[in-house]
């Protein structure tokens, strides 16, 4: 949409472009419309009463022009393209070291899909940016009002994500990122970036054309060469018209992305609506105002454009019920480059260019009072009440700029030579074999590359390419390549820091509670903290804070070197590596969730336990963390009760190993720390016993259930069996579950045999016989490693089978020939390593106990399972068969003792004397034969009464002679191992 009337300022330029279009296109066509449309956009923006100041994101030329214009115009109102709800935070920038980012954060959302959470919007600010110059001027100059006019953070997600539903777009392609994303490049996390001055072609063919004809590698280099350098020393009118032209060009040649165009136009309508509302409310004159926005939006063609644009047609949608929290987070050059798709090192080079421009032009930039590194300045005077003199009317500066030949800067040999020497010095420190010859080569190659690219003076990008070519050669000896070394030499990746006063209450509380450590925790880098808790008991509170930080913050923020925290244990000395300054963003975002670490941790534990994807193992982990970090029995009992409900609702055994591990740990903790077990842990054991008994037959047949998971179920059942039975569970349920299990997998079959041995339905002799049968069957031998895997996993529920497993492995190595053994030996090793790595130590200890400790003894060593088994009761039976029991001789030798015992037992009568080796039991059997027959009936013996010579053998001998079947039954019971 063109303006209502065309001024005569650009008449000559219009005529020239029209003639050029006619000549090159052979007549009026679309090209003429585009070229004349560009001039119309520039003319319209220049004639706007409210001065529009177009900028490019983090451009030193824009910042320099902004500083000049602010000192010249001294506007009373500054309208800034930034989310309007971020305004209260801008005053806190003086407590920070730039670069930092203004952040809007929403952890709990209402009005957006839950899978989008958490929502985060950031607006990075660097010193070499026009927006910072405007903010510093407005905040430190009395009588100046700063008004943010862009859409709110809530509208960012309403408009940008309404159609795609994608919340992980980080604002721009990262094709130019040719270095791995480092830790500093992730300071913004997955936040959506808000750019002031998004100025990059959206037409891929146009960008490719510019890069090819400009003889550059990426867009950042093209912008530096053809925009930054020419506009660095230009006057205000020339700067504005050129930026208007570039913004209009990129806008008119943008592809037809309907969603993106709609969002852009809605943002422009939003900003002009807010500015008109403010002008009407304050009666401010448009001539006293300055509108700072991206050049892309400055050349807008919407009907709401300008202070006299259409009003009332655009309706701003209401915000959702989402509660937004605001703060400042540290940023870095690498984070800005990563988030907005800039070339690696471009922001660092721009910062170096900013400092050089300040020295060359002697422009005094604006800096906030109290800013880290800023020099003290005199007090600002209030703006004069009288209006400034009328400015000269705009003239056509664009034609002259487009016609003039490029100014070729002379070669600064001293600067280039200094760069060459510095990069060689840095390369040698990082392991490169660089020398003076390499410095000369870099110097000459930089000049050569600049000449090939039609440049009289090598740019930092030319120097970077020359350094890579001459120094890096074939490999990178260290962790930094030459390209990264050049970036560091040019200024490095400057990383910002949020000051203590600008931190949320939680972050300040953390620093206050860790103050006894005596460390400067706000500094970046790793610091070692030594805690002698036994000697300084006050450090125990610091230890609690550090353990909570380790639980809540990313890995590396707080890393324990010495000391651990387990249930029922406390360390007396600890050593930590702390990097809270490096992970300041994560600490600040914790402050959005609560006012203390304890509150945030409790909220997270509840979300983990009550979430829709919560598992029994996860809830038990939350219970354990509650006891470890919060020491809250109330919350632990609440979460433990909830674990019962989660366990009852589970229909799979995926988390059985972790459930077993955590249930054992919690049970041991409660048994040692409390006089009685909590009600929830007793209920959990009862519920788990019945639950796993029910799922056991299905798990044995289920192909998705691994042998480790089934072994964990059996481990829970066997290890918790005594407690479960004491609480009222029935062991028959477990016996029936094992009896109903019929696995097909060899490893699960071996596991079932182990469970039968534990229950007593299968003897060890029978288990050994089955293992021998497997080795005798040539068809089963290839699957024997899987049986061994099952036996090894069986050590979890039945650790007493360790000797049987050692025997099974040894028999395989001893009996199988090499032709059979060698092919499945790798399978055996990988199976044991992958599936039973934690159980291997038990197996190794058992093997160490059985096998000889020295090599010479191995030749004469006989395995215990090959040693003939002797009857342990054979000698005793033989002795009793030939001699009288020791009791008969003892009674005869000490009659007084016998009388005393008889008196204690209340026995009346005199002691009878027995001849020879006879036993008193013989007389009892002869006097009461019915009693002998009753005992024989109980033992299942139906043989008749056999006569025996009374008075010549002990009672047992008489029983054995009269009931031989009974004797054989007792003998088999006594000799069973």
mmCIF file of C-alpha atoms in Angstrom, residues 246-466:
data_model
loop_
_atom_site.group_PDB
_atom_site.id
_atom_site.type_symbol
_atom_site.label_atom_id
_atom_site.label_comp_id
_atom_site.label_asym_id
_atom_site.label_seq_id
_atom_site.Cartn_x
_atom_site.Cartn_y
_atom_site.Cartn_z
ATOM 1 C CA UNK A 246 16.737 -2.312 2.721
ATOM 2 C CA UNK A 247 13.697 -3.070 4.865
ATOM 3 C CA UNK A 248 11.329 -2.397 1.962
ATOM 4 C CA UNK A 249 13.422 -4.539 -0.398
ATOM 5 C CA UNK A 250 13.393 -7.551 1.913
ATOM 6 C CA UNK A 251 9.702 -7.064 2.610
ATOM 7 C CA UNK A 252 8.594 -6.826 -1.023
ATOM 8 C CA UNK A 253 10.757 -9.764 -2.084
ATOM 9 C CA UNK A 254 9.632 -12.008 0.763
ATOM 10 C CA UNK A 255 7.942 -15.295 -0.231
ATOM 11 C CA UNK A 256 4.250 -15.687 0.314
ATOM 12 C CA UNK A 257 4.291 -17.240 3.800
ATOM 13 C CA UNK A 258 0.804 -16.322 4.900
ATOM 14 C CA UNK A 259 1.248 -17.059 8.605
ATOM 15 C CA UNK A 260 4.465 -15.079 8.934
ATOM 16 C CA UNK A 261 3.146 -12.129 6.929
ATOM 17 C CA UNK A 262 0.007 -12.091 9.061
ATOM 18 C CA UNK A 263 2.048 -12.016 12.282
ATOM 19 C CA UNK A 264 4.285 -9.222 10.933
ATOM 20 C CA UNK A 265 1.348 -7.069 9.934
ATOM 21 C CA UNK A 266 -0.466 -7.708 13.214
ATOM 22 C CA UNK A 267 2.642 -6.627 15.121
ATOM 23 C CA UNK A 268 2.763 -3.372 13.118
ATOM 24 C CA UNK A 269 -0.928 -2.715 13.719
ATOM 25 C CA UNK A 270 -0.407 -3.469 17.411
ATOM 26 C CA UNK A 271 2.530 -1.039 17.756
ATOM 27 C CA UNK A 272 0.873 1.860 15.903
ATOM 28 C CA UNK A 273 -2.318 1.322 17.898
ATOM 29 C CA UNK A 274 -0.405 1.517 21.176
ATOM 30 C CA UNK A 275 1.477 4.634 20.070
ATOM 31 C CA UNK A 276 -1.685 6.461 19.057
ATOM 32 C CA UNK A 277 -3.302 5.503 22.368
ATOM 33 C CA UNK A 278 -0.315 6.905 24.257
ATOM 34 C CA UNK A 279 -0.240 10.112 22.223
ATOM 35 C CA UNK A 280 -3.926 10.643 22.871
ATOM 36 C CA UNK A 281 -3.589 9.938 26.591
ATOM 37 C CA UNK A 282 -0.558 12.174 27.190
ATOM 38 C CA UNK A 283 -1.084 14.887 24.581
ATOM 39 C CA UNK A 284 2.535 14.422 23.523
ATOM 40 C CA UNK A 285 3.577 16.016 20.243
ATOM 41 C CA UNK A 286 4.706 13.510 17.585
ATOM 42 C CA UNK A 287 7.675 15.786 16.839
ATOM 43 C CA UNK A 288 8.993 15.170 20.372
ATOM 44 C CA UNK A 289 8.805 11.382 20.036
ATOM 45 C CA UNK A 290 11.071 8.751 18.516
ATOM 46 C CA UNK A 291 9.911 5.335 17.331
ATOM 47 C CA UNK A 292 12.685 2.704 17.403
ATOM 48 C CA UNK A 293 11.836 -0.412 15.424
ATOM 49 C CA UNK A 294 13.325 -2.896 13.019
ATOM 50 C CA UNK A 295 13.867 -1.680 9.464
ATOM 51 C CA UNK A 296 11.598 -4.489 8.258
ATOM 52 C CA UNK A 297 8.660 -2.985 10.201
ATOM 53 C CA UNK A 298 9.623 0.615 9.495
ATOM 54 C CA UNK A 299 8.641 0.225 5.829
ATOM 55 C CA UNK A 300 5.177 -0.997 6.762
ATOM 56 C CA UNK A 301 2.251 -0.796 4.354
ATOM 57 C CA UNK A 302 -0.642 -1.527 6.739
ATOM 58 C CA UNK A 303 -3.524 0.955 6.914
ATOM 59 C CA UNK A 304 -2.814 1.623 10.596
ATOM 60 C CA UNK A 305 0.640 3.011 9.742
ATOM 61 C CA UNK A 306 1.406 6.505 11.095
ATOM 62 C CA UNK A 307 -0.157 8.793 13.627
ATOM 63 C CA UNK A 308 -2.875 9.607 11.085
ATOM 64 C CA UNK A 309 -3.499 5.991 10.101
ATOM 65 C CA UNK A 310 -6.805 4.214 10.363
ATOM 66 C CA UNK A 311 -8.028 3.671 13.912
ATOM 67 C CA UNK A 312 -10.546 1.280 15.399
ATOM 68 C CA UNK A 313 -10.223 -1.428 12.743
ATOM 69 C CA UNK A 314 -7.674 -3.537 14.646
ATOM 70 C CA UNK A 315 -8.781 -5.213 17.872
ATOM 71 C CA UNK A 316 -6.156 -6.466 20.303
ATOM 72 C CA UNK A 317 -7.111 -9.892 21.587
ATOM 73 C CA UNK A 318 -7.156 -10.369 25.382
ATOM 74 C CA UNK A 319 -4.395 -12.257 27.122
ATOM 75 C CA UNK A 320 -4.899 -15.773 28.389
ATOM 76 C CA UNK A 321 -5.113 -16.659 32.080
ATOM 77 C CA UNK A 322 -1.461 -17.772 32.076
ATOM 78 C CA UNK A 323 0.553 -16.179 34.878
ATOM 79 C CA UNK A 324 3.810 -14.762 33.547
ATOM 80 C CA UNK A 325 6.893 -14.105 35.633
ATOM 81 C CA UNK A 326 9.708 -11.797 34.601
ATOM 82 C CA UNK A 327 13.415 -11.651 35.243
ATOM 83 C CA UNK A 328 16.842 -11.099 33.769
ATOM 84 C CA UNK A 329 19.016 -14.023 32.704
ATOM 85 C CA UNK A 330 22.649 -13.993 31.563
ATOM 86 C CA UNK A 331 23.248 -14.052 27.840
ATOM 87 C CA UNK A 332 26.291 -14.337 25.624
ATOM 88 C CA UNK A 333 27.383 -13.628 22.095
ATOM 89 C CA UNK A 334 27.251 -17.339 21.269
ATOM 90 C CA UNK A 335 23.720 -17.639 22.682
ATOM 91 C CA UNK A 336 22.518 -14.748 20.517
ATOM 92 C CA UNK A 337 24.185 -16.200 17.433
ATOM 93 C CA UNK A 338 22.662 -19.622 18.055
ATOM 94 C CA UNK A 339 19.158 -18.391 18.780
ATOM 95 C CA UNK A 340 18.878 -15.984 15.860
ATOM 96 C CA UNK A 341 20.762 -17.960 13.214
ATOM 97 C CA UNK A 342 23.815 -15.717 12.921
ATOM 98 C CA UNK A 343 27.277 -16.830 11.904
ATOM 99 C CA UNK A 344 29.516 -17.966 14.728
ATOM 100 C CA UNK A 345 31.611 -15.054 15.952
ATOM 101 C CA UNK A 346 29.560 -12.370 14.175
ATOM 102 C CA UNK A 347 28.306 -10.746 17.393
ATOM 103 C CA UNK A 348 31.832 -10.723 18.848
ATOM 104 C CA UNK A 349 33.150 -9.083 15.674
ATOM 105 C CA UNK A 350 30.304 -6.555 15.864
ATOM 106 C CA UNK A 351 31.272 -5.705 19.452
ATOM 107 C CA UNK A 352 34.883 -5.152 18.390
ATOM 108 C CA UNK A 353 33.665 -2.991 15.500
ATOM 109 C CA UNK A 354 31.570 -0.942 17.970
ATOM 110 C CA UNK A 355 34.592 -0.137 20.110
ATOM 111 C CA UNK A 356 36.659 0.836 17.057
ATOM 112 C CA UNK A 357 33.850 3.074 15.764
ATOM 113 C CA UNK A 358 33.610 4.868 19.101
ATOM 114 C CA UNK A 359 37.340 5.567 19.051
ATOM 115 C CA UNK A 360 37.269 6.715 15.440
ATOM 116 C CA UNK A 361 34.163 8.930 15.563
ATOM 117 C CA UNK A 362 34.554 10.170 19.169
ATOM 118 C CA UNK A 363 30.813 9.592 19.728
ATOM 119 C CA UNK A 364 29.903 9.415 23.419
ATOM 120 C CA UNK A 365 27.480 6.503 23.895
ATOM 121 C CA UNK A 366 24.808 6.252 26.577
ATOM 122 C CA UNK A 367 25.323 3.883 29.484
ATOM 123 C CA UNK A 368 23.124 3.281 32.485
ATOM 124 C CA UNK A 369 24.300 4.730 35.775
ATOM 125 C CA UNK A 370 25.821 1.979 37.900
ATOM 126 C CA UNK A 371 26.347 -0.325 34.934
ATOM 127 C CA UNK A 372 29.193 -2.766 35.531
ATOM 128 C CA UNK A 373 32.339 -1.316 33.953
ATOM 129 C CA UNK A 374 30.816 2.129 33.329
ATOM 130 C CA UNK A 375 32.662 5.252 34.384
ATOM 131 C CA UNK A 376 30.988 7.703 36.688
ATOM 132 C CA UNK A 377 29.297 10.522 34.816
ATOM 133 C CA UNK A 378 27.989 13.836 35.873
ATOM 134 C CA UNK A 379 24.379 14.290 36.865
ATOM 135 C CA UNK A 380 21.999 14.700 33.969
ATOM 136 C CA UNK A 381 20.169 17.940 33.545
ATOM 137 C CA UNK A 382 16.474 18.040 32.838
ATOM 138 C CA UNK A 383 15.425 18.703 29.292
ATOM 139 C CA UNK A 384 14.618 22.315 28.462
ATOM 140 C CA UNK A 385 10.923 23.099 28.309
ATOM 141 C CA UNK A 386 11.226 25.039 25.093
ATOM 142 C CA UNK A 387 10.813 23.104 21.893
ATOM 143 C CA UNK A 388 13.882 22.610 19.760
ATOM 144 C CA UNK A 389 14.351 24.436 16.513
ATOM 145 C CA UNK A 390 12.530 23.108 13.508
ATOM 146 C CA UNK A 391 14.538 20.558 11.610
ATOM 147 C CA UNK A 392 15.446 20.985 7.971
ATOM 148 C CA UNK A 393 13.132 19.243 5.515
ATOM 149 C CA UNK A 394 14.198 15.840 4.290
ATOM 150 C CA UNK A 395 16.218 15.670 1.110
ATOM 151 C CA UNK A 396 17.090 12.862 -1.252
ATOM 152 C CA UNK A 397 20.232 11.311 0.197
ATOM 153 C CA UNK A 398 19.481 7.898 -1.263
ATOM 154 C CA UNK A 399 20.376 8.762 -4.850
ATOM 155 C CA UNK A 400 23.798 10.013 -3.890
ATOM 156 C CA UNK A 401 24.467 6.999 -1.718
ATOM 157 C CA UNK A 402 23.515 4.590 -4.488
ATOM 158 C CA UNK A 403 25.579 6.435 -7.085
ATOM 159 C CA UNK A 404 28.773 6.931 -5.157
ATOM 160 C CA UNK A 405 31.562 4.456 -5.616
ATOM 161 C CA UNK A 406 32.545 2.468 -2.539
ATOM 162 C CA UNK A 407 35.142 4.102 -0.348
ATOM 163 C CA UNK A 408 38.117 1.807 -0.135
ATOM 164 C CA UNK A 409 39.775 1.978 3.241
ATOM 165 C CA UNK A 410 43.502 1.954 3.087
ATOM 166 C CA UNK A 411 45.349 -1.072 4.370
ATOM 167 C CA UNK A 412 46.149 -0.701 8.044
ATOM 168 C CA UNK A 413 49.329 -2.753 8.080
ATOM 169 C CA UNK A 414 49.937 -2.246 11.789
ATOM 170 C CA UNK A 415 46.520 -3.614 12.704
ATOM 171 C CA UNK A 416 46.771 -6.585 10.343
ATOM 172 C CA UNK A 417 50.302 -7.360 11.516
ATOM 173 C CA UNK A 418 49.148 -7.269 15.132
ATOM 174 C CA UNK A 419 46.338 -9.681 14.309
ATOM 175 C CA UNK A 420 48.774 -12.065 12.603
ATOM 176 C CA UNK A 421 51.190 -12.090 15.540
ATOM 177 C CA UNK A 422 48.386 -12.524 18.085
ATOM 178 C CA UNK A 423 46.779 -15.472 16.277
ATOM 179 C CA UNK A 424 50.116 -17.287 15.998
ATOM 180 C CA UNK A 425 50.744 -16.727 19.709
ATOM 181 C CA UNK A 426 47.255 -18.056 20.552
ATOM 182 C CA UNK A 427 47.717 -21.037 18.241
ATOM 183 C CA UNK A 428 50.979 -22.036 19.899
ATOM 184 C CA UNK A 429 49.322 -21.898 23.326
ATOM 185 C CA UNK A 430 46.689 -24.318 22.023
ATOM 186 C CA UNK A 431 49.093 -26.901 20.650
ATOM 187 C CA UNK A 432 49.604 -25.811 17.043
ATOM 188 C CA UNK A 433 53.103 -25.925 15.539
ATOM 189 C CA UNK A 434 52.933 -22.284 14.432
ATOM 190 C CA UNK A 435 55.924 -20.018 13.861
ATOM 191 C CA UNK A 436 56.885 -16.585 12.573
ATOM 192 C CA UNK A 437 56.622 -17.918 9.040
ATOM 193 C CA UNK A 438 52.950 -18.694 9.693
ATOM 194 C CA UNK A 439 52.376 -15.127 10.894
ATOM 195 C CA UNK A 440 53.852 -13.799 7.634
ATOM 196 C CA UNK A 441 51.755 -16.273 5.656
ATOM 197 C CA UNK A 442 48.556 -15.174 7.431
ATOM 198 C CA UNK A 443 49.420 -11.520 6.760
ATOM 199 C CA UNK A 444 50.022 -12.040 3.050
ATOM 200 C CA UNK A 445 47.076 -14.435 2.595
ATOM 201 C CA UNK A 446 44.689 -11.952 4.214
ATOM 202 C CA UNK A 447 45.722 -9.284 1.694
ATOM 203 C CA UNK A 448 45.441 -11.793 -1.144
ATOM 204 C CA UNK A 449 41.922 -12.895 -0.140
ATOM 205 C CA UNK A 450 40.803 -9.284 0.221
ATOM 206 C CA UNK A 451 42.081 -8.507 -3.262
ATOM 207 C CA UNK A 452 40.301 -11.533 -4.725
ATOM 208 C CA UNK A 453 37.089 -10.263 -3.111
ATOM 209 C CA UNK A 454 37.528 -6.686 -4.395
ATOM 210 C CA UNK A 455 38.490 -5.251 -1.027
ATOM 211 C CA UNK A 456 41.371 -2.941 -0.335
ATOM 212 C CA UNK A 457 41.341 -3.705 3.375
ATOM 213 C CA UNK A 458 40.988 -7.236 4.754
ATOM 214 C CA UNK A 459 37.966 -7.683 6.985
ATOM 215 C CA UNK A 460 38.012 -9.837 10.123
ATOM 216 C CA UNK A 461 36.339 -12.557 8.059
ATOM 217 C CA UNK A 462 39.152 -12.439 5.457
ATOM 218 C CA UNK A 463 41.697 -12.685 8.251
ATOM 219 C CA UNK A 464 39.813 -15.599 9.785
ATOM 220 C CA UNK A 465 39.855 -17.546 6.507
ATOM 221 C CA UNK A 466 43.563 -16.828 6.039
#
